C-alpha positions as semicolon CSV with decimal commas, in nm:
position;residue;x (nm);y (nm);z (nm)
1;X;-0,482;6,212;-4,497
2;X;-0,118;6,147;-4,416
3;X;-0,166;6,305;-4,071
4;X;-0,468;6,084;-4,002
5;X;-0,276;5,784;-4,123
6;X;0,017;5,872;-3,897
7;X;-0,225;5,916;-3,608
8;X;-0,378;5,576;-3,671
9;X;-0,031;5,421;-3,683
10;X;0,053;5,581;-3,348
11;X;-0,273;5,453;-3,198
12;X;-0,204;5,103;-3,332
13;X;0,148;5,110;-3,189
14;X;0,016;5,228;-2,852
15;X;-0,249;4,953;-2,848
16;X;0,012;4,697;-2,947
17;X;0,249;4,806;-2,670
18;X;-0,037;4,799;-2,416
19;X;-0,124;4,445;-2,530
20;X;0,240;4,338;-2,497
21;X;0,260;4,485;-2,147
22;X;-0,066;4,309;-2,053
23;X;0,068;3,975;-2,180
24;X;0,391;4,021;-1,986
25;X;0,191;4,110;-1,674
26;X;-0,027;3,801;-1,716
27;X;0,279;3,580;-1,763
28;X;0,435;3,722;-1,448
29;X;0,111;3,671;-1,253
30;X;0,084;3,314;-1,377
31;X;0,449;3,253;-1,289
32;X;0,399;3,405;-0,943
33;X;0,090;3,192;-0,886
34;X;0,274;2,878;-1,003
35;X;0,564;2,956;-0,770
36;X;0,322;3,015;-0,483
37;X;0,154;2,680;-0,548
38;X;0,492;2,509;-0,571
39;X;0,615;2,665;-0,247
40;X;0,316;2,521;-0,063
41;X;0,434;2,170;-0,150
42;X;0,659;2,045;0,125
43;X;0,718;1,681;0,032
44;X;1,077;1,654;-0,088
45;X;1,285;1,351;-0,179
46;X;1,302;1,210;0,177
47;X;0,928;1,244;0,234
48;X;0,855;1,104;-0,111
49;X;1,078;0,800;-0,059
50;X;0,925;0,748;0,285
51;X;0,567;0,751;0,157
52;X;0,658;0,523;-0,136
53;X;0,856;0,266;0,065
54;X;0,600;0,263;0,347
55;X;0,327;0,197;0,088
56;X;0,527;-0,098;-0,046
57;X;0,639;-0,258;0,282
58;X;0,315;-0,346;0,454
59;X;0,192;-0,641;0,661
60;X;0,229;-0,888;0,373
61;X;0,608;-0,845;0,393
62;X;0,598;-1,051;0,713
63;X;0,470;-1,354;0,520
64;X;0,780;-1,380;0,300
65;X;0,999;-1,607;0,521
66;X;0,720;-1,866;0,522
67;X;0,673;-1,812;0,147
68;X;1,043;-1,876;0,085
69;X;1,025;-2,200;0,287
70;X;0,727;-2,326;0,089
71;X;0,794;-2,187;-0,260
72;X;1,174;-2,200;-0,273
73;X;1,454;-1,948;-0,316
74;X;1,454;-1,918;-0,696
75;X;1,077;-1,900;-0,773
76;X;1,006;-1,655;-0,488
77;X;1,295;-1,424;-0,577
78;X;1,204;-1,425;-0,948
79;X;0,840;-1,343;-0,874
80;X;0,942;-1,055;-0,644
81;X;1,165;-0,908;-0,917
82;X;0,898;-0,954;-1,186
83;X;0,617;-0,796;-0,981
84;X;0,851;-0,515;-0,871
85;X;0,919;-0,419;-1,235
86;X;0,551;-0,454;-1,330
87;X;0,439;-0,240;-1,036
88;X;0,694;0,033;-1,111
89;X;0,579;0,053;-1,474
90;X;0,214;0,073;-1,364
91;X;0,304;0,363;-1,130
92;X;0,495;0,548;-1,402
93;X;0,214;0,498;-1,655
94;X;-0,037;0,633;-1,402
95;X;0,189;0,934;-1,338
96;X;0,233;0,998;-1,710
97;X;-0,140;0,977;-1,776
98;X;-0,211;1,227;-1,498
99;X;0,044;1,464;-1,654
100;X;-0,150;1,448;-1,984
101;X;-0,443;1,636;-1,830
102;X;-0,421;1,987;-1,989
103;X;-0,231;2,228;-1,765
104;X;-0,102;1,955;-1,536
105;X;0,236;1,877;-1,692
106;X;0,404;1,995;-1,368
107;X;0,139;1,833;-1,140
108;X;0,003;2,164;-1,004
109;X;-0,357;2,037;-1,029
110;X;-0,521;1,804;-0,777
111;X;-0,598;1,513;-1,011
112;X;-0,697;1,208;-0,808
113;X;-0,714;0,848;-0,923
114;X;-1,082;0,864;-1,020
115;X;-1,061;1,222;-1,152
116;X;-0,807;1,108;-1,410
117;X;-1,048;0,838;-1,528
118;X;-1,329;1,095;-1,554
119;X;-1,120;1,315;-1,783
120;X;-1,010;1,039;-2,022
121;X;-1,299;0,792;-1,994
122;X;-1,607;0,984;-1,882
123;X;-1,826;1,017;-1,569
124;X;-1,928;0,651;-1,555
125;X;-1,567;0,536;-1,512
126;X;-1,529;0,802;-1,243
127;X;-1,812;0,647;-1,041
128;X;-1,687;0,289;-1,084
129;X;-1,328;0,372;-0,991
130;X;-1,440;0,571;-0,687
131;X;-1,619;0,262;-0,559
132;X;-1,328;0,029;-0,639
133;X;-1,069;0,265;-0,489
134;X;-1,273;0,305;-0,171
135;X;-1,326;-0,072;-0,133
136;X;-0,958;-0,145;-0,206
137;X;-0,810;0,093;0,051
138;X;-1,081;0,022;0,310
139;X;-0,998;-0,350;0,298
140;X;-0,628;-0,269;0,339
141;X;-0,701;-0,018;0,614
142;X;-0,927;-0,245;0,817
143;X;-0,673;-0,528;0,797
144;X;-0,392;-0,292;0,907
145;X;-0,593;-0,149;1,198
146;X;-0,677;-0,498;1,328
147;X;-0,315;-0,615;1,281
148;X;-0,186;-0,311;1,471
149;X;-0,434;-0,368;1,755
150;X;-0,323;-0,731;1,783
151;X;0,042;-0,618;1,791
152;X;-0,032;-0,380;2,078
153;X;-0,226;-0,649;2,267
154;X;0,062;-0,894;2,215
155;X;0,309;-0,634;2,343
156;X;0,094;-0,570;2,652
157;X;0,056;-0,944;2,710
158;X;0,434;-0,992;2,712
159;X;0,562;-0,674;2,874
160;X;0,290;-0,536;3,105
161;X;0,192;-0,695;3,433
162;X;-0,162;-0,825;3,403
163;X;-0,143;-0,836;3,024
164;X;-0,407;-0,692;2,795
165;X;-0,781;-0,672;2,844
166;X;-1,095;-0,662;2,632
167;X;-1,467;-0,596;2,649
168;X;-1,632;-0,909;2,515
169;X;-1,982;-0,911;2,363
170;X;-2,103;-1,271;2,329
171;X;-2,437;-1,440;2,270
172;X;-2,552;-1,668;2,553
173;X;-2,769;-1,955;2,426
174;X;-2,905;-2,031;2,774
175;X;-3,041;-1,683;2,842
176;X;-3,088;-1,603;2,472
177;X;-2,936;-1,260;2,507
178;X;-2,603;-1,087;2,465
179;X;-2,368;-1,078;2,760
180;X;-2,091;-0,825;2,822
181;X;-1,784;-0,935;3,015
182;X;-1,427;-0,825;3,078
183;X;-1,146;-1,057;2,964
184;X;-0,773;-1,069;3,041
185;X;-0,497;-1,214;2,825
186;X;-0,124;-1,266;2,874
187;X;0,142;-1,485;2,716
188;X;0,138;-1,708;3,026
189;X;-0,181;-1,865;2,891
190;X;0,016;-2,008;2,597
191;X;0,204;-2,337;2,595
192;X;0,568;-2,360;2,489
193;X;0,463;-2,527;2,166
194;X;0,227;-2,236;2,086
195;X;0,511;-1,989;2,149
196;X;0,748;-2,176;1,915
197;X;0,495;-2,209;1,632
198;X;0,375;-1,850;1,666
199;X;0,020;-1,949;1,764
200;X;0,024;-1,751;2,091
201;X;-0,221;-1,483;1,976
202;X;-0,431;-1,248;2,192
203;X;-0,780;-1,375;2,277
204;X;-0,749;-1,655;2,022
205;X;-0,998;-1,891;2,190
206;X;-1,255;-1,631;2,293
207;X;-1,585;-1,615;2,106
208;X;-1,797;-1,312;2,026
209;X;-1,697;-0,956;1,945
210;X;-1,399;-0,796;2,118
211;X;-1,301;-0,437;2,188
212;X;-0,950;-0,474;2,323
213;X;-0,715;-0,244;2,508
214;X;-0,474;-0,267;2,214
215;X;-0,747;-0,148;1,979
216;X;-0,826;0,148;2,204
217;X;-0,457;0,251;2,206
218;X;-0,438;0,215;1,827
219;X;-0,746;0,435;1,794
220;X;-0,608;0,709;2,020
221;X;-0,270;0,723;1,847
222;X;-0,348;0,683;1,477
223;X;-0,697;0,832;1,430
224;X;-0,575;1,194;1,485
225;X;-0,300;1,134;1,226
226;X;-0,564;1,020;0,976
227;X;-0,731;1,362;1,002
228;X;-0,410;1,535;0,883
229;X;-0,334;1,604;0,518
230;X;-0,062;1,425;0,324
231;X;0,198;1,698;0,381
232;X;0,148;1,680;0,758
233;X;0,155;1,302;0,744
234;X;0,485;1,305;0,556
235;X;0,678;1,381;0,876
236;X;0,536;1,069;1,044
237;X;0,604;0,867;0,731
238;X;0,970;0,974;0,746
239;X;0,987;0,845;1,105
240;X;0,828;0,519;0,992
241;X;1,077;0,493;0,705
242;X;1,375;0,540;0,939
243;X;1,230;0,283;1,181
244;X;1,189;0,043;0,888
245;X;1,556;0,078;0,792
246;X;1,683;0,043;1,150
247;X;1,461;-0,254;1,241
248;X;1,530;-0,426;0,908
249;X;1,904;-0,396;0,976
250;X;1,838;-0,532;1,324
251;X;1,648;-0,830;1,179
252;X;1,934;-0,904;0,939
253;X;2,193;-0,900;1,219
254;X;1,976;-1,108;1,454
255;X;1,894;-1,362;1,182
256;X;2,264;-1,407;1,106
257;X;2,335;-1,449;1,478
258;X;2,066;-1,717;1,496
259;X;2,266;-1,912;1,239
260;X;2,215;-1,959;0,867
261;X;2,196;-2,324;0,770
262;X;2,083;-2,437;0,425
263;X;2,143;-2,807;0,495
264;X;1,849;-2,872;0,728
265;X;1,600;-2,888;0,443
266;X;1,378;-2,601;0,562
267;X;1,450;-2,406;0,244
268;X;1,506;-2,552;-0,102
269;X;1,597;-2,391;-0,432
270;X;1,266;-2,465;-0,605
271;X;1,022;-2,526;-0,316
272;X;0,730;-2,764;-0,284
273;X;0,423;-2,536;-0,290
274;X;0,364;-2,238;-0,520
275;X;-0,013;-2,185;-0,494
276;X;-0,007;-1,868;-0,284
277;X;0,320;-1,728;-0,420
278;X;0,178;-1,468;-0,660
279;X;-0,096;-1,368;-0,414
280;X;0,150;-1,290;-0,135
281;X;0,387;-1,092;-0,358
282;X;0,118;-0,899;-0,552
283;X;-0,041;-0,788;-0,225
284;X;0,286;-0,611;-0,133
285;X;0,322;-0,394;-0,443
286;X;0,032;-0,148;-0,417
287;X;0,224;0,178;-0,462
288;X;-0,015;0,307;-0,733
289;X;-0,277;0,399;-0,472
290;X;-0,045;0,667;-0,331
291;X;0,077;0,805;-0,666
292;X;-0,198;1,061;-0,756
293;X;-0,204;1,230;-0,414
294;X;0,176;1,231;-0,389
295;X;0,219;1,389;-0,735
296;X;0,009;1,687;-0,627
297;X;0,184;1,732;-0,292
298;X;0,547;1,673;-0,395
299;X;0,800;1,949;-0,458
300;X;0,850;2,035;-0,828
301;X;1,215;1,923;-0,830
302;X;1,133;1,569;-0,712
303;X;1,188;1,331;-1,004
304;X;0,902;1,084;-1,044
305;X;1,091;0,790;-1,203
306;X;1,375;0,825;-0,951
307;X;1,137;0,794;-0,654
308;X;0,933;0,511;-0,808
309;X;1,237;0,306;-0,916
310;X;1,434;0,382;-0,598
311;X;1,153;0,285;-0,360
312;X;1,065;-0,027;-0,562
313;X;1,424;-0,150;-0,572
314;X;1,482;-0,080;-0,201
315;X;1,160;-0,260;-0,106
316;X;1,240;-0,558;-0,329
317;X;1,587;-0,588;-0,175
318;X;1,436;-0,582;0,176
319;X;1,182;-0,848;0,072
320;X;1,451;-1,080;-0,063
321;X;1,708;-1,033;0,215
322;X;1,469;-1,052;0,511
323;X;1,263;-1,326;0,346
324;X;1,563;-1,550;0,280
325;X;1,740;-1,487;0,611
326;X;1,419;-1,536;0,808
327;X;1,346;-1,859;0,622
328;X;1,692;-2,013;0,676
329;X;1,734;-1,903;1,040
330;X;1,387;-1,994;1,177
331;X;1,306;-2,360;1,113
332;X;0,944;-2,335;1,232
333;X;0,850;-1,988;1,111
334;X;0,476;-1,919;1,117
335;X;0,285;-1,786;0,817
336;X;0,319;-1,440;0,970
337;X;0,684;-1,400;1,076
338;X;0,580;-1,145;1,337
339;X;0,393;-1,406;1,537
340;X;0,709;-1,617;1,570
341;X;0,935;-1,322;1,654
342;X;0,701;-1,167;1,912
343;X;0,661;-1,498;2,095
344;X;0,991;-1,442;2,278
345;X;1,137;-1,776;2,171
346;X;1,405;-1,601;1,965
347;X;1,520;-1,370;2,243
348;X;1,411;-1,044;2,400
349;X;1,594;-0,824;2,149
350;X;1,423;-0,994;1,854
351;X;1,089;-0,968;2,032
352;X;1,131;-0,596;2,099
353;X;1,256;-0,530;1,745
354;X;0,953;-0,710;1,600
355;X;0,713;-0,513;1,821
356;X;0,861;-0,178;1,715
357;X;0,863;-0,283;1,348
358;X;0,501;-0,391;1,351
359;X;0,369;-0,091;1,545
360;X;0,536;0,170;1,324
361;X;0,528;0,004;0,982
362;X;0,179;-0,144;0,999
363;X;0,039;0,128;1,226
364;X;0,152;0,426;1,019
365;X;-0,006;0,268;0,713
366;X;-0,352;0,318;0,869
367;X;-0,360;0,702;0,863
368;X;-0,194;0,702;0,521
369;X;-0,472;0,483;0,379
370;X;-0,734;0,717;0,527
371;X;-0,565;1,028;0,386
372;X;-0,544;0,878;0,036
373;X;-0,910;0,772;0,043
374;X;-1,024;1,115;0,162
375;X;-0,823;1,295;-0,106
376;X;-0,975;1,079;-0,380
377;X;-1,329;1,135;-0,248
378;X;-1,312;1,507;-0,168
379;X;-1,040;1,627;-0,406
380;X;-1,260;1,551;-0,706
381;X;-1,554;1,746;-0,561
382;X;-1,762;1,431;-0,514
383;X;-1,835;1,518;-0,150
384;X;-1,736;1,759;0,125
385;X;-1,427;1,708;0,339
386;X;-1,640;1,631;0,645
387;X;-1,832;1,357;0,460
388;X;-1,508;1,221;0,318
389;X;-1,362;1,211;0,670
390;X;-1,666;1,017;0,790
391;X;-1,613;0,750;0,523
392;X;-1,234;0,744;0,501
393;X;-1,138;0,797;0,867
394;X;-1,416;0,740;1,117
395;X;-1,580;0,444;0,942
396;X;-1,272;0,214;0,936
397;X;-1,128;0,329;1,269
398;X;-1,455;0,304;1,463
399;X;-1,579;-0,021;1,310
400;X;-1,270;-0,240;1,255
401;X;-1,286;-0,378;1,610
402;X;-1,582;-0,590;1,493
403;X;-1,339;-0,786;1,271
404;X;-1,085;-0,860;1,545
405;X;-1,210;-1,220;1,568
406;X;-1,339;-1,459;1,301
407;X;-1,170;-1,646;1,018
408;X;-1,459;-1,585;0,778
409;X;-1,423;-1,209;0,807
410;X;-1,045;-1,240;0,769
411;X;-1,089;-1,442;0,451
412;X;-1,341;-1,191;0,317
413;X;-1,102;-0,901;0,378
414;X;-0,816;-1,099;0,226
415;X;-1,009;-1,181;-0,091
416;X;-1,138;-0,825;-0,114
417;X;-0,784;-0,695;-0,082
418;X;-0,654;-0,927;-0,354
419;X;-0,931;-0,852;-0,604
420;X;-0,955;-0,476;-0,548
421;X;-0,578;-0,426;-0,518
422;X;-0,523;-0,620;-0,841
423;X;-0,764;-0,391;-1,025
424;X;-0,652;-0,061;-0,873
425;X;-0,276;-0,124;-0,867
426;X;-0,225;-0,311;-1,193
427;X;-0,514;-0,353;-1,439
428;X;-0,683;-0,010;-1,435
429;X;-0,367;0,208;-1,463
430;X;-0,255;0,011;-1,769
431;X;-0,603;0,024;-1,928
432;X;-0,618;0,400;-1,869
433;X;-0,272;0,452;-2,021
434;X;-0,375;0,245;-2,324
435;X;-0,699;0,441;-2,365
436;X;-0,523;0,779;-2,329
437;X;-0,312;0,700;-2,636
438;X;-0,631;0,712;-2,844
439;X;-0,782;1,019;-2,676
440;X;-0,476;1,243;-2,639
441;X;-0,179;1,337;-2,857
442;X;0,017;1,459;-2,556
443;X;0,311;1,228;-2,478
444;X;0,308;1,323;-2,110
445;X;0,576;1,459;-1,879
446;X;0,704;1,130;-1,731
447;X;0,962;0,918;-1,911
448;X;0,817;0,574;-1,839
449;X;1,068;0,345;-2,009
450;X;1,394;0,539;-1,970
451;X;1,663;0,461;-2,089
452;X;1,455;0,286;-2,357
453;X;1,233;0,491;-2,589
454;X;0,925;0,408;-2,795
455;X;0,836;0,686;-3,037
456;X;0,537;0,562;-3,235
457;X;0,189;0,512;-3,091
458;X;0,182;0,160;-3,228
459;X;0,496;0,056;-3,040
460;X;0,364;0,217;-2,719
461;X;0,035;0,031;-2,757
462;X;0,210;-0,299;-2,815
463;X;0,421;-0,259;-2,501
464;X;0,114;-0,165;-2,295
465;X;-0,078;-0,466;-2,426
466;X;0,212;-0,695;-2,329
467;X;0,221;-0,542;-1,977
468;X;-0,155;-0,578;-1,947
469;X;-0,144;-0,945;-2,048
470;X;0,135;-1,012;-1,796
471;X;-0,063;-0,837;-1,522
472;X;-0,379;-1,034;-1,598
473;X;-0,188;-1,364;-1,603
474;X;-0,023;-1,280;-1,269
475;X;-0,359;-1,201;-1,109
476;X;-0,516;-1,518;-1,249
477;X;-0,223;-1,716;-1,106
478;X;-0,275;-1,550;-0,765
479;X;-0,649;-1,621;-0,758
480;X;-0,610;-1,974;-0,898
481;X;-0,337;-2,047;-0,642
482;X;-0,551;-1,930;-0,349
483;X;-0,853;-2,133;-0,462
484;X;-0,665;-2,456;-0,537
485;X;-0,379;-2,415;-0,289
486;X;-0,436;-2,749;-0,113
487;X;-0,465;-2,942;-0,441
488;X;-0,146;-2,784;-0,575
489;X;0,040;-2,868;-0,252
490;X;-0,074;-3,231;-0,276
491;X;0,034;-3,250;-0,641
492;X;0,375;-3,097;-0,562
493;X;0,425;-3,348;-0,280
494;X;0,349;-3,641;-0,514
495;X;0,590;-3,506;-0,776
496;X;0,866;-3,467;-0,519
497;X;0,818;-3,828;-0,402
498;X;0,849;-3,952;-0,758
């Protein structure tokens, strides 16, 4: 009996040692696999900052000098700082919620914006957020593609002999059929007053649908980039980031050379019109849309709060400095600063600097929008990569030329951008973070409020509710201001007279 017992003990020990060796082998395999996944990620700190800053400094940045002239130095600056902080917290909450998905504390899983909602809130929320995310980025993408095409046409009209050209499809009432004709445009068609006020725009007075030379060039350059993945796009985003820094420095120097004068009355401390203030600023801070894809592609050593806070602060500083200097140095700045700068009335250097800024900063946003949309559609398994490319890349790039002309379409895209961006970038990330507190005990891997800490669920919920209320109030103010902008301007004028 003792021999059998000793034999059983030996067998048990052998089985135990085999089990230990198997566990060690599995751990090593898992570690090797994790290292292999991590090594495939090529977006370091520079690429991460580039993607983040480029997502924050879009076309709406060019409206800030006019916003400062209308809304005043103090209100505009305070709103920029407030929205900057709110946006950063929304990004960090979204990042933390994604890290709560089991096995994703180091972001090795491809968890898109909508996929995160499916895990915490079910398949119905997945479907709704897919639709909202697609509409949000498509509105931004179409607007950016059209803006870039207009920039290229403006550049051709000023710098190329013969200017730009366009195929024009217009309805003829006499023959009751569509006519196709070839149009030319150059800056020589504009009066001096139009150049000063920034109203010298390509094909402004032409009716019908236009397919311009600038649009064709935009298509050829940026559509192939939209077919790349985020890692491949990171190199182009770094170039765009460097161009942003260089051209922004150039703007600052040129604005100072133009002369800074606060006594002419173009800019006041408190302003006279605040209706569109929140709308303009909120439209700038849409970093959340890039967060899920970036988390999956970034290198493991890249610190999430450092990138989010660093990019937000840098962008806010650029907004304030360029907005104020542009407002005080250009007495008749147009609603889009680019239109005034590209007119040539502020010198050739300023004109060239504005053209480079617009082409790279606005243009490189187009492929980035397409990449983010495709990753959200295909990364979750909703559709194949080819179908996602058709919707995220080919649809906006091959159809945006239809929206080159027409104020109604522009207003529709603008309102769509405001509504969808407000939901995707502010409301939904905070709602998801609030809901995840009830469905998960995991605290997450991202320190959202550092250096402050909230340990109890109740305190975390209270802070999230406060942020959500502030976000809702900001969005209501933006929508209310856009709807009643004229009435608010009239009221402000009467108050100033009194």
